[in-house]
CSV table of C-alpha atoms and ligand atoms in Angstrom, one decimal:
chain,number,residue,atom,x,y,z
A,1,UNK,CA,0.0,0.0,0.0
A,2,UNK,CA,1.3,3.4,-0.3
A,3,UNK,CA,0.3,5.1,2.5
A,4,UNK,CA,0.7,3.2,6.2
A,5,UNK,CA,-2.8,3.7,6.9
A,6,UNK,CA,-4.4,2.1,4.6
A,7,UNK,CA,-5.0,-1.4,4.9
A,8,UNK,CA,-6.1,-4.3,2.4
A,9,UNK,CA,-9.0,-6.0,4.9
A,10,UNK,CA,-10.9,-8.7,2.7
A,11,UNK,CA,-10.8,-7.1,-0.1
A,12,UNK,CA,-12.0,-3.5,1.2
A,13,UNK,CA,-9.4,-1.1,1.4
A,14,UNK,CA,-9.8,0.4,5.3
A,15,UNK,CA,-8.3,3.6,6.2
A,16,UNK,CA,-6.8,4.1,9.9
A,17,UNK,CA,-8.8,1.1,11.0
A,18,UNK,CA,-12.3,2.1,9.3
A,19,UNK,CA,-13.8,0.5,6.2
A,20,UNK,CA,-13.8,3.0,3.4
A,21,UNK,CA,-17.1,1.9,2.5
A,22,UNK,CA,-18.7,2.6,5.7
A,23,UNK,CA,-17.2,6.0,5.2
A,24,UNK,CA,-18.8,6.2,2.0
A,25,UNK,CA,-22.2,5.3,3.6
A,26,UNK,CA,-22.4,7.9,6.2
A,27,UNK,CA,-20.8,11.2,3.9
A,28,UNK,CA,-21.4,10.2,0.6
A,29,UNK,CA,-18.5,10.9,-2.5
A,30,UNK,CA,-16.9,12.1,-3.6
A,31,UNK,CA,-15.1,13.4,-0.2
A,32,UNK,CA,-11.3,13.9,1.3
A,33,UNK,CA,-10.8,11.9,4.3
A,34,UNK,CA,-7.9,12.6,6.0
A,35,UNK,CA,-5.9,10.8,9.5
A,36,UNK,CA,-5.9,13.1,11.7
A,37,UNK,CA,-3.4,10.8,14.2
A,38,UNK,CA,-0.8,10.6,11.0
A,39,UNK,CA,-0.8,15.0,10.9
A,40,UNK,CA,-0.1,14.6,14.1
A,41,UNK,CA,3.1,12.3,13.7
A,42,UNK,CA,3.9,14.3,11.0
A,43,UNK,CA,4.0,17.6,12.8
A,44,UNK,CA,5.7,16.0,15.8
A,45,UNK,CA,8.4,14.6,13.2
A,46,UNK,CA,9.5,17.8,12.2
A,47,UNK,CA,9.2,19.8,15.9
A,48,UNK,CA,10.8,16.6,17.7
A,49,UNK,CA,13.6,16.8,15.2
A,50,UNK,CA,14.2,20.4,15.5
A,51,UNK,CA,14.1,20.4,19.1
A,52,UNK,CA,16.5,17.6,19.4
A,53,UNK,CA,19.0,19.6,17.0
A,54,UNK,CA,18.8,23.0,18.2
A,55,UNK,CA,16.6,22.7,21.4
A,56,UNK,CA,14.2,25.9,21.9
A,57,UNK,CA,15.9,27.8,19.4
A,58,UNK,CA,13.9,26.2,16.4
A,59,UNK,CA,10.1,25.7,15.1
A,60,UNK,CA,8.3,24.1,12.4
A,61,UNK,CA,5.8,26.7,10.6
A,62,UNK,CA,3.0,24.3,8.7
A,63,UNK,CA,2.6,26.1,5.2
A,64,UNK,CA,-1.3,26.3,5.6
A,65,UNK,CA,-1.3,26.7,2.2
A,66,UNK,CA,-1.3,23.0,1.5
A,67,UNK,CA,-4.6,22.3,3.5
A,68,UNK,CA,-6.4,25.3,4.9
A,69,UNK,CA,-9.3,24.6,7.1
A,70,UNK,CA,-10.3,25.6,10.6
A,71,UNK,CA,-9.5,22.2,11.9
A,72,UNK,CA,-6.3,22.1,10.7
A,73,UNK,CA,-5.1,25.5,12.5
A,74,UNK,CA,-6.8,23.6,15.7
A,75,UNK,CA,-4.3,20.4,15.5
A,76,UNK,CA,-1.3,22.5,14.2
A,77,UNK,CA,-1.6,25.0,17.6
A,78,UNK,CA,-2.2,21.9,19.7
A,79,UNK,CA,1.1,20.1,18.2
A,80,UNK,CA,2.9,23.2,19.0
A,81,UNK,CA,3.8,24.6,16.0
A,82,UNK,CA,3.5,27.7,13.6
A,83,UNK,CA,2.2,28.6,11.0
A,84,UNK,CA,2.6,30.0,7.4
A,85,UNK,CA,0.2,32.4,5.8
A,86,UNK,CA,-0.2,34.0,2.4
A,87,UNK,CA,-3.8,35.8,2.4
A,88,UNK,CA,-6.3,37.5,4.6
A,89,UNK,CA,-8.3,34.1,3.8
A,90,UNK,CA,-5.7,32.3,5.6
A,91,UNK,CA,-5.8,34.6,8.1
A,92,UNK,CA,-8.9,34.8,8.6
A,93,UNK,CA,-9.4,31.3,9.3
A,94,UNK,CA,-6.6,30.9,11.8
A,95,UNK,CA,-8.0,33.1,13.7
A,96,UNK,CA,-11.3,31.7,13.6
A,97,UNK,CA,-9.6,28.3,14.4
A,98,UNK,CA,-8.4,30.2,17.5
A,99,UNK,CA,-5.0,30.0,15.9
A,100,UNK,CA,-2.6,33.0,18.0
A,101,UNK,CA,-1.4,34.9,15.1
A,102,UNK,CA,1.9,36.0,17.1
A,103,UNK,CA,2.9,32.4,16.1
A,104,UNK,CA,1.9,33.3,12.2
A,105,UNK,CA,4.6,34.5,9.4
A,106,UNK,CA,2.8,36.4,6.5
A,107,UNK,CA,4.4,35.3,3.0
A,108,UNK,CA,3.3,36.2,-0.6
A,109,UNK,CA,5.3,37.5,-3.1
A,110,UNK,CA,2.6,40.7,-3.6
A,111,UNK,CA,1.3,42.0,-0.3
A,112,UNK,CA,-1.9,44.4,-0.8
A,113,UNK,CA,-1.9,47.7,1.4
A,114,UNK,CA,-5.0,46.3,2.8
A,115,UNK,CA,-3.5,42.7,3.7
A,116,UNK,CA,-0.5,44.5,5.7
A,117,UNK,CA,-3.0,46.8,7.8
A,118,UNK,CA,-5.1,43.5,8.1
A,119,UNK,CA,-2.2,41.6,9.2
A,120,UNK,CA,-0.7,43.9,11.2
A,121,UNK,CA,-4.2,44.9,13.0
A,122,UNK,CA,-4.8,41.4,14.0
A,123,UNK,CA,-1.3,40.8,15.5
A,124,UNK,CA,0.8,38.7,13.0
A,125,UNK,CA,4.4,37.3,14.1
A,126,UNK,CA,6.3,38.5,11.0
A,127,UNK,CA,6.4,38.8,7.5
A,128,UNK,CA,8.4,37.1,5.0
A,129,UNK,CA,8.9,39.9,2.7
A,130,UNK,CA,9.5,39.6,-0.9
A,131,UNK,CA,10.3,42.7,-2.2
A,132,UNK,CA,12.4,46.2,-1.2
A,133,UNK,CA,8.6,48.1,-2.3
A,134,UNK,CA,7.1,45.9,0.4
A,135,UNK,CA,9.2,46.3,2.4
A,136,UNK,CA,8.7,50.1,1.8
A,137,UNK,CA,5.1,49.7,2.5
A,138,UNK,CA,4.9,47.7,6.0
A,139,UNK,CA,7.2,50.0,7.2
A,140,UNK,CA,4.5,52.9,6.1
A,141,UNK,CA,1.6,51.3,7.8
A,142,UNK,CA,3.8,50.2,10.5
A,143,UNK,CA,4.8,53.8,11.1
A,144,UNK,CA,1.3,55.1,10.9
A,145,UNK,CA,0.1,52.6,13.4
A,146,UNK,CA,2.8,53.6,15.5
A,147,UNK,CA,4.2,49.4,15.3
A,148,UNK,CA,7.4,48.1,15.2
A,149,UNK,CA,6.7,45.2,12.7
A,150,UNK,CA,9.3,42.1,13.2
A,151,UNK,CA,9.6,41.1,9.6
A,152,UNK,CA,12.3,38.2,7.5
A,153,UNK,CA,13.8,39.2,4.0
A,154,UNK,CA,13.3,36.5,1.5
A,155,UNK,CA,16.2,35.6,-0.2
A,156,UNK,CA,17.0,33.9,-3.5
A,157,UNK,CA,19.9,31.1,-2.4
A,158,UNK,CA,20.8,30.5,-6.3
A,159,UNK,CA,19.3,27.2,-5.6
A,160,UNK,CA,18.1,24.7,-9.0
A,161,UNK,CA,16.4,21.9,-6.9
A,162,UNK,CA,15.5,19.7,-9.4
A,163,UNK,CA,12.1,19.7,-9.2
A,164,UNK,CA,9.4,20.4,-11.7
A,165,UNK,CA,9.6,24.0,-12.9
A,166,UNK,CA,6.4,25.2,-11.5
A,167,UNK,CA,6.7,24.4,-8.2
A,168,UNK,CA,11.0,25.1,-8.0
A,169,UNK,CA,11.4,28.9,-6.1
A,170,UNK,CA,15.1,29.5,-5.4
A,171,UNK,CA,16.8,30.1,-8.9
A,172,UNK,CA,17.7,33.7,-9.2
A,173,UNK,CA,15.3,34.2,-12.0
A,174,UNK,CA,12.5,33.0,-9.9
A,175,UNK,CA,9.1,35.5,-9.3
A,176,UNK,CA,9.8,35.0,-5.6
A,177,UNK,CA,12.5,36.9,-3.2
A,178,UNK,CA,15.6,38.9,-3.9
A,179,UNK,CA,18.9,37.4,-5.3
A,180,UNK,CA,22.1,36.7,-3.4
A,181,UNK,CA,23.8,36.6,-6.1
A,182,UNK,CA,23.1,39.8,-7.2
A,183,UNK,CA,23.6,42.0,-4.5
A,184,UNK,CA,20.1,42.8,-4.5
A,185,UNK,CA,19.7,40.7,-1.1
A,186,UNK,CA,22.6,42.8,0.7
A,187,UNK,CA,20.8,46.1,-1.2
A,188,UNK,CA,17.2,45.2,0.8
A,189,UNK,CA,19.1,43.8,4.0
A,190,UNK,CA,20.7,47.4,4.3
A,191,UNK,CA,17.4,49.2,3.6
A,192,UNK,CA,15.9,47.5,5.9
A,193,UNK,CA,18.4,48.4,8.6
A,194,UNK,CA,17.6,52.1,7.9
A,195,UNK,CA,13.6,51.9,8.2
A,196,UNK,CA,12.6,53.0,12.0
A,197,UNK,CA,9.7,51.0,12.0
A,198,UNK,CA,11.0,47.4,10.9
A,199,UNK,CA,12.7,45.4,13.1
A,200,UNK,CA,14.8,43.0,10.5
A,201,UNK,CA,14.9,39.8,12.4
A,202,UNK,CA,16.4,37.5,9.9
A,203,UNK,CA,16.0,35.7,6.3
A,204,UNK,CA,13.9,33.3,4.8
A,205,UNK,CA,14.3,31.0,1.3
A,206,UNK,CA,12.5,28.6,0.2
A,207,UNK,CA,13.9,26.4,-2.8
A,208,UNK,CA,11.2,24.3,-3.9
A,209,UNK,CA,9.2,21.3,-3.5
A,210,UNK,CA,8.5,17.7,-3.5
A,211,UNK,CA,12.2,17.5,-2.9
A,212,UNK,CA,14.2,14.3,-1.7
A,213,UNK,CA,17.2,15.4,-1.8
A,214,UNK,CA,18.4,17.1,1.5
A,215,UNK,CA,21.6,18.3,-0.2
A,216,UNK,CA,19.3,21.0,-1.9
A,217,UNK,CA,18.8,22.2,1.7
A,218,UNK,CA,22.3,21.6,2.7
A,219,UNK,CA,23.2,24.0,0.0
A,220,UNK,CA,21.2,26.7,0.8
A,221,UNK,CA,22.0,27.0,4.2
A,222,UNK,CA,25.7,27.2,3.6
A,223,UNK,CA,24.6,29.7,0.9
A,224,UNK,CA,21.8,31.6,3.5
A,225,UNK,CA,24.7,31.2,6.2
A,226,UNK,CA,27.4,32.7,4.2
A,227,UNK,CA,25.3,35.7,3.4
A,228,UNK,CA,24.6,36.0,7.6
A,229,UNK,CA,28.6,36.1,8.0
A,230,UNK,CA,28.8,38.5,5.7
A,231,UNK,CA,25.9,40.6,7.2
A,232,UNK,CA,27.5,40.2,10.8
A,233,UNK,CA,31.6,41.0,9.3
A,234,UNK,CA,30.5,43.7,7.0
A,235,UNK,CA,27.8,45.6,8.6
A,236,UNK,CA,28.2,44.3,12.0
A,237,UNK,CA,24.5,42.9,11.7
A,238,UNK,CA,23.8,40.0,13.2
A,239,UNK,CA,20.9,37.7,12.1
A,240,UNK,CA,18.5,36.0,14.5
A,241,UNK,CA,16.5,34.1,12.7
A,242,UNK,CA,17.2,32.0,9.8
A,243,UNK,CA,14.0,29.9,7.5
A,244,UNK,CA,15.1,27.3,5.5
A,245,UNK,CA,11.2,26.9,3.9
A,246,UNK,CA,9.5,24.0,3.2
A,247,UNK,CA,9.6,21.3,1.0
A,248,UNK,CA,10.3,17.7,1.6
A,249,UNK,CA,8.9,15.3,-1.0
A,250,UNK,CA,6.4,13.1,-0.1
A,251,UNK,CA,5.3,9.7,-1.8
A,252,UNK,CA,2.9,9.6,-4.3
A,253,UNK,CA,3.4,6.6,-5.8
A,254,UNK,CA,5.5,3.4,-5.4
A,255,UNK,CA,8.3,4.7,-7.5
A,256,UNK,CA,8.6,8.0,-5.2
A,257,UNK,CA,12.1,6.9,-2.1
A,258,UNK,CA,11.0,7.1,1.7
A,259,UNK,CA,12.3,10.5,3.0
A,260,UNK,CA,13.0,10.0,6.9
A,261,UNK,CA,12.6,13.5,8.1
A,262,UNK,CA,13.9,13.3,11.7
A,263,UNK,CA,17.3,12.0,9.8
A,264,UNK,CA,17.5,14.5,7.2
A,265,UNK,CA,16.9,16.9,9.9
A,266,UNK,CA,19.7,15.7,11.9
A,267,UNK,CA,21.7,15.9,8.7
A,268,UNK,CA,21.0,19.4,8.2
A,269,UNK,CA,21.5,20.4,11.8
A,270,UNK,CA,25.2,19.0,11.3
A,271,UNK,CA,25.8,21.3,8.6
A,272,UNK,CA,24.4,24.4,10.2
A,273,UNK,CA,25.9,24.1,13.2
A,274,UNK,CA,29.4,23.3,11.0
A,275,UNK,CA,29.2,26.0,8.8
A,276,UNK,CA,28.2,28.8,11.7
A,277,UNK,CA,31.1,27.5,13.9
A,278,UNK,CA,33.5,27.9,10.5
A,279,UNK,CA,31.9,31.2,10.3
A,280,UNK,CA,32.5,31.9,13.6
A,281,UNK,CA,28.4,32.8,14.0
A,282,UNK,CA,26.1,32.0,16.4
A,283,UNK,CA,23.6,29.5,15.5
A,284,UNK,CA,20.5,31.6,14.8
A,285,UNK,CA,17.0,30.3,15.4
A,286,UNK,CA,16.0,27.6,12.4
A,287,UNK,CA,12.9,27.6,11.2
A,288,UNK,CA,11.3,25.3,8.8
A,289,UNK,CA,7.8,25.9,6.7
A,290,UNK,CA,6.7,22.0,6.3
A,291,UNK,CA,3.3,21.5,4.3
A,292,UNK,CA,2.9,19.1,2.0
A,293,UNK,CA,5.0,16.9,4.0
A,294,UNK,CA,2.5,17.3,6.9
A,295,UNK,CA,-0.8,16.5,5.2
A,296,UNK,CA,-0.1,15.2,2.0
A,297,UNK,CA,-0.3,11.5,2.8
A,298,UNK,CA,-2.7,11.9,5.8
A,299,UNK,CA,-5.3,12.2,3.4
A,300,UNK,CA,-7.2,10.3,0.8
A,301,UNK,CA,-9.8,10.9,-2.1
A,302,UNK,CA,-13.1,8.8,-2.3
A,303,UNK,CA,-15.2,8.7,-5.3
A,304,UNK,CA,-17.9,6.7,-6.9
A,305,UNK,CA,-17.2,4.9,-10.7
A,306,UNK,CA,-19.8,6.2,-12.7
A,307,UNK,CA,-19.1,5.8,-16.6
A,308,UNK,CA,-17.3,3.1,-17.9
A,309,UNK,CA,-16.1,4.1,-21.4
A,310,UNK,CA,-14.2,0.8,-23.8
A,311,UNK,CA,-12.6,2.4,-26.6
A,312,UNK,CA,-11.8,-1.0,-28.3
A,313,UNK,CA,-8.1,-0.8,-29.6
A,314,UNK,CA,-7.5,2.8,-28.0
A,315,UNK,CA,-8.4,3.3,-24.4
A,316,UNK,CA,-10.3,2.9,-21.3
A,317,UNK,CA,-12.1,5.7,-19.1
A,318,UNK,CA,-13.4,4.9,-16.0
A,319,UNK,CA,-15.3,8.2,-14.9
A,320,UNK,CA,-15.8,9.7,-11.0
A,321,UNK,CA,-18.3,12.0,-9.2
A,322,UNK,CA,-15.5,14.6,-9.2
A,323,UNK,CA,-12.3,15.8,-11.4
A,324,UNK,CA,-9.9,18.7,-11.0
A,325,UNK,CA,-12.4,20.9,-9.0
A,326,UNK,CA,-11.8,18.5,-6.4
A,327,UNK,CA,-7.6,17.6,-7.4
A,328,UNK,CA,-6.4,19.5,-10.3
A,329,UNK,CA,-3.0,18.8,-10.0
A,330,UNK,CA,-2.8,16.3,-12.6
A,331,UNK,CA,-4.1,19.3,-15.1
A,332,UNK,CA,-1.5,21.5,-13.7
A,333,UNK,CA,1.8,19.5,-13.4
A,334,UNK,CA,0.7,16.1,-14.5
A,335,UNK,CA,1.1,15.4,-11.3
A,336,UNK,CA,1.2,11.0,-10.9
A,337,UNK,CA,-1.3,9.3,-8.1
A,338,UNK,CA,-1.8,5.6,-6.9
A,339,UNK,CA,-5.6,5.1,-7.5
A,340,UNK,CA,-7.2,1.8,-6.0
A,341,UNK,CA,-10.6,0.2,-6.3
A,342,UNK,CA,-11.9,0.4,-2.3
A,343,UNK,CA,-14.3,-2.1,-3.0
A,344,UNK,CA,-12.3,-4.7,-5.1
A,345,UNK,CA,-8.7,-5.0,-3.7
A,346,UNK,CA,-8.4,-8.7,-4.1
A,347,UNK,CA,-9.0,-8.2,-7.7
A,348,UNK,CA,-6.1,-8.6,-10.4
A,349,UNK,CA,-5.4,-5.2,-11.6
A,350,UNK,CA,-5.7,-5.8,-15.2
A,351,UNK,CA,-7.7,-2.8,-16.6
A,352,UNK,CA,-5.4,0.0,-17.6
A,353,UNK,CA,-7.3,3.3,-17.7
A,354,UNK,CA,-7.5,7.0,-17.6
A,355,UNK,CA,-9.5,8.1,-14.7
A,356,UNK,CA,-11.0,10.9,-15.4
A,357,UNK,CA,-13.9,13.8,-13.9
A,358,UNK,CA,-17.1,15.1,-14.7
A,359,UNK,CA,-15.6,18.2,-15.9
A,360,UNK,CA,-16.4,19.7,-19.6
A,361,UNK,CA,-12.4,19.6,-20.2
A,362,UNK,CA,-10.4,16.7,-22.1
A,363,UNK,CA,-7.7,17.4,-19.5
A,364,UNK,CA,-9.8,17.1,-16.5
A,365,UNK,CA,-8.4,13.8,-15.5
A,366,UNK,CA,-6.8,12.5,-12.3
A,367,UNK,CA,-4.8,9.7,-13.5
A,368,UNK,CA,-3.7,8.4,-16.9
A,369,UNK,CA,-2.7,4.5,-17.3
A,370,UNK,CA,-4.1,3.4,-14.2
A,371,UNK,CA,-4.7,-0.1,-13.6
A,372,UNK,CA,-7.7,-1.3,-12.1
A,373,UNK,CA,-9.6,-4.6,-12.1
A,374,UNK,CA,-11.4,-5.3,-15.9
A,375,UNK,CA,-14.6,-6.1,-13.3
A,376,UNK,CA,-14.9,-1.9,-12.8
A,377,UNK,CA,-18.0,-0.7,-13.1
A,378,UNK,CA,-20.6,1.9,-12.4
A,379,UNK,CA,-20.8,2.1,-8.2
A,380,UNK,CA,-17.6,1.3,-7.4
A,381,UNK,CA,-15.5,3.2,-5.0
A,382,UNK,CA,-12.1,4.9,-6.1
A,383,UNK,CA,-9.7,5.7,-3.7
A,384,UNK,CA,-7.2,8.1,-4.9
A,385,UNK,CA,-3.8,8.4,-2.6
A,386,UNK,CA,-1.6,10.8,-1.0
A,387,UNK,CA,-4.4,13.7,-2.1
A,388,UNK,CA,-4.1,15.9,1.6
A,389,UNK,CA,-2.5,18.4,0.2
A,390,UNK,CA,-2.7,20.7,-2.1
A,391,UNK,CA,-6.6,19.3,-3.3
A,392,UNK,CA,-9.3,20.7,-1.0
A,393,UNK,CA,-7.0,24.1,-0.6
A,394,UNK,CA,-7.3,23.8,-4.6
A,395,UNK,CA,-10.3,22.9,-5.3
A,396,UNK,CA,-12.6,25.0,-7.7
A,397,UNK,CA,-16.8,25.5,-8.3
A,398,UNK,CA,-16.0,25.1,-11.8
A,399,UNK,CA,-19.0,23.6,-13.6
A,400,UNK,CA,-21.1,24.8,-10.1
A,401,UNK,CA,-19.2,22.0,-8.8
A,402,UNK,CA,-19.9,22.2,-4.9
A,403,UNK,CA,-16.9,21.3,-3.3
A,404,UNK,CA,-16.4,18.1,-1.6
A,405,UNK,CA,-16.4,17.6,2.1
A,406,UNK,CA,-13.5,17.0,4.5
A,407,UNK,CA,-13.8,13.6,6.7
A,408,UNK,CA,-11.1,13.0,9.7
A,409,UNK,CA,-10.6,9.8,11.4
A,410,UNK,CA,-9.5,9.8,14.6
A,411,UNK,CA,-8.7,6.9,16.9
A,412,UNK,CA,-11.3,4.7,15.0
A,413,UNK,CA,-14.0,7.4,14.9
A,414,UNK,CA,-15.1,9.7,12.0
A,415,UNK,CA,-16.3,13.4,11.9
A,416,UNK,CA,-16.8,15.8,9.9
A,417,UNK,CA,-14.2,18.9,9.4
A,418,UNK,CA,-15.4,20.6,6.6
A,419,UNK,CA,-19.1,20.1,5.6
A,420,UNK,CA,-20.3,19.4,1.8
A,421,UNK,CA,-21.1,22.6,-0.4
A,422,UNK,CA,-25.0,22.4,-1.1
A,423,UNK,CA,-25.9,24.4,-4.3
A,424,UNK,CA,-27.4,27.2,-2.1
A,425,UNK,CA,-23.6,27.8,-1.6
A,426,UNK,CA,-23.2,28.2,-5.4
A,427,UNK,CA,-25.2,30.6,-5.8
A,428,UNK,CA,-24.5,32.5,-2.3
A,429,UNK,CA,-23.0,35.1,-4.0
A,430,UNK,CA,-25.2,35.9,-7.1
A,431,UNK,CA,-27.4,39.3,-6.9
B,501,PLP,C1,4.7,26.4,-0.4
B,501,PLP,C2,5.6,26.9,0.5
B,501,PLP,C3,6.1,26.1,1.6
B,501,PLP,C4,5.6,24.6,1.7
B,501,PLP,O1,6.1,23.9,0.7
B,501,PLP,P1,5.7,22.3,0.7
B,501,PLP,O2,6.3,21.7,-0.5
B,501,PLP,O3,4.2,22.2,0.7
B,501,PLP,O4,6.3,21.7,1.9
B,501,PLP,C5,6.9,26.6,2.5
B,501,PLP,N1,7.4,27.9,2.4
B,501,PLP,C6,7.0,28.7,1.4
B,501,PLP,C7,7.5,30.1,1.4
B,501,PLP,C8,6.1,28.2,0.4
B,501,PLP,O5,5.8,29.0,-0.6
């Protein structure tokens, strides 16, 4: 299986010790279920190993981008950790979650006027900020609030992790952050040293994603670490917080290596504490901005089969009650999935298919060359993998689509996070 929680049982696939098709009885499909014990184990993964490192002077900052729901914000706080934030949305619902924005950092790479005042109204940690015009601006509103704002520069390491070209950040040509490389970084780092109303705590980068490799973040901390000597030996500046950003790969499919995250954490700690003591720098607080990595395989998609389309001498399509309103990452980076059939997992898997949605698109599909049993047919349940992140925090109304519901499990038990859309909500907005 590729996720350690679910489980082959008879040939029903179960889900943290509850029969998907029990699930699909009380919610309905197409849904997101996710394990709320394995976010847990995930968050605790990254603070354990951050703690052991570097004792207090680290914390992991969930990147609610990947998964942003009240209930989310609730178990993140609880677990101990920060969080990430790039819109007033975001915001909005950490608060609402009860989430204590002093342990928030604001990112974005184009902060509104109106999301700084927001922000800064409501009490938010810091802000990761991208540019020297932002930077301009918070100090502004900071000024005319009469606030000292504690905010991190986001830096451009010079870093080619890799990864698919969409979701890679730290090449110097990237839309995000200012360039080592360039000077530009040094150019802000000084500005910011001569606005009254910023306090310049540190810098931030963030390479990439679905990355394997820890060298990638091995390198851009000697890179980020560098640049904080020469900050401390040139200007005399010395840098108290350093964010290495988020990142690690998760698997998607069978293909996709294990990443151990306490070890590669220990790896990295190594090297920072190395490199500062070469430097002869302290070791400034380490933060990291995990998401996918917490959610991503805490979470599964149900659907039901619903067309069954033989092409005889081309190809199969075995439609579901949802499509890339619900996961459109396959439409945006071809992203690959393990798809099961719940209901038939003592079946040979001799059916190879395109799943695809109910969207009016050709390239609203979830998976191509999927195998499935040749038995598939209308009412069947579909359990897509690995789909907690980055899916319900995508997900559209395209087609008046509602969106799909968010399910937890929890010790055995089932509730509901996030409730169905009805079609009163699709048309909540129109006069
Ligand atoms: C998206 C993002 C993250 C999280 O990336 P994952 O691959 O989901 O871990 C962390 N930091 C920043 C700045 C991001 O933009």
């Amino acid at each position: 299986m590729i996720s350690s929680n679910l489980v082959n049982n008879n040939g029903i696939l179960y889900f943290n010790g509850i029969s998907v098709l029990d699930l699909v009885k009380e919610y309905g499909t197409g849904m997101y279920v996710m394990d709320e014990e394995r976010i847990r184990e995930k968050c605790r993964a990254y603070q354990d190993a951050l703690h052991k490192a570097f004792g207090n002077n680290a914390k992991a900052y969930y990147a609610s981008k990947a998964a942003s729901f009240k209930r989310i914000y609730e178990i993140v706080q609880e677990e101990g950790m920060g969080v990430d934030v790039v819109s007033l949305g975001e915001i909005y619902t950490a608060m609402k979650a009860g989430f204590d924005l002093k342990d928030a950092a604001f990112h974005s790479n184009n902060k509104t006027d109106e999301d700084i005042r927001y922000a800064m109204e409501h009490g938010i940690g810091c802000f990761v900020v991208d540019n020297k015009e932002e930077l301009d601006a918070i100090n502004d509103i900071a000024s005319s609030m009469g606030k000292k704002q504690n905010v991190l520069l986001r830096l451009t390491p010079g870093i080619d992790p890799h990864t698919f070209a969409a979701v890679a950040t730290g090449r110097v040509d990237s839309k995000f952050g200012s360039s080592i490389e360039t000077g530009q970084a040094e150019e802000m780092a000084l500005h910011a040293l001569t606005l009254t109303n910023v306090n310049l705590k540190g810098f931030h980068c963030h390479v990439g994603s679905q990355v394997f490799d820890s060298d990638v973040y091995i390198d851009s901390a000697k890179i980020m670490l560098a640049f904080i000597a020469l900050m401390k030996q040139k200007h005399g500046f010395v840098t108290e917080v350093l964010d290495l950003g988020g990142g690690f790969g998760v698997r998607y499919t069978e293909d996709d290596p294990y990443l151990d995250i306490a070890k590669e954490i220990e790896r990295l700690s190594v090297c920072i504490k190395e490199e500062c003591a070469s430097h002869g720098i302290a070791v400034p607080f380490i933060a990291m901005e995990p998401g996918r990595s917490i959610v991503a395989d805490a979470g599964i998609t149900l659907y039901t089969v619903g067309t069954v389309k033989r092409i005889t001498g081309y190809k199969n399509y075995v439609s579901i009650d949802g499509g890339m309103t619900d996961n459109p990452r396959f439409a945006l980076y071809k992203s690959k999935y393990t798809v099961y059939l719940a209901n038939k997992m003592d079946e040979e898997n001799d059916f190879e298919c395109s799943v695809v949605g109910r969207c009016c698109e050709s390239g609203d599909i979830i998976q191509e060359n999927v195998k499935l049993p040749s038995s598939v047919k209308r009412g069947d349940i579909v359990c897509v993998c690995t789909t907690g992140a980055y899916n319900y925090a995508m997900a559209s109304n395209y087609n008046r689509i509602p969106r799909l519901p968010v399910v937890m499990v929890s010790h055995g038990k089932s509730y509901l996070a996030v409730r169905r859309e009805s079609l009163d909500d699709i048309v909540r907005n129109d006069l």
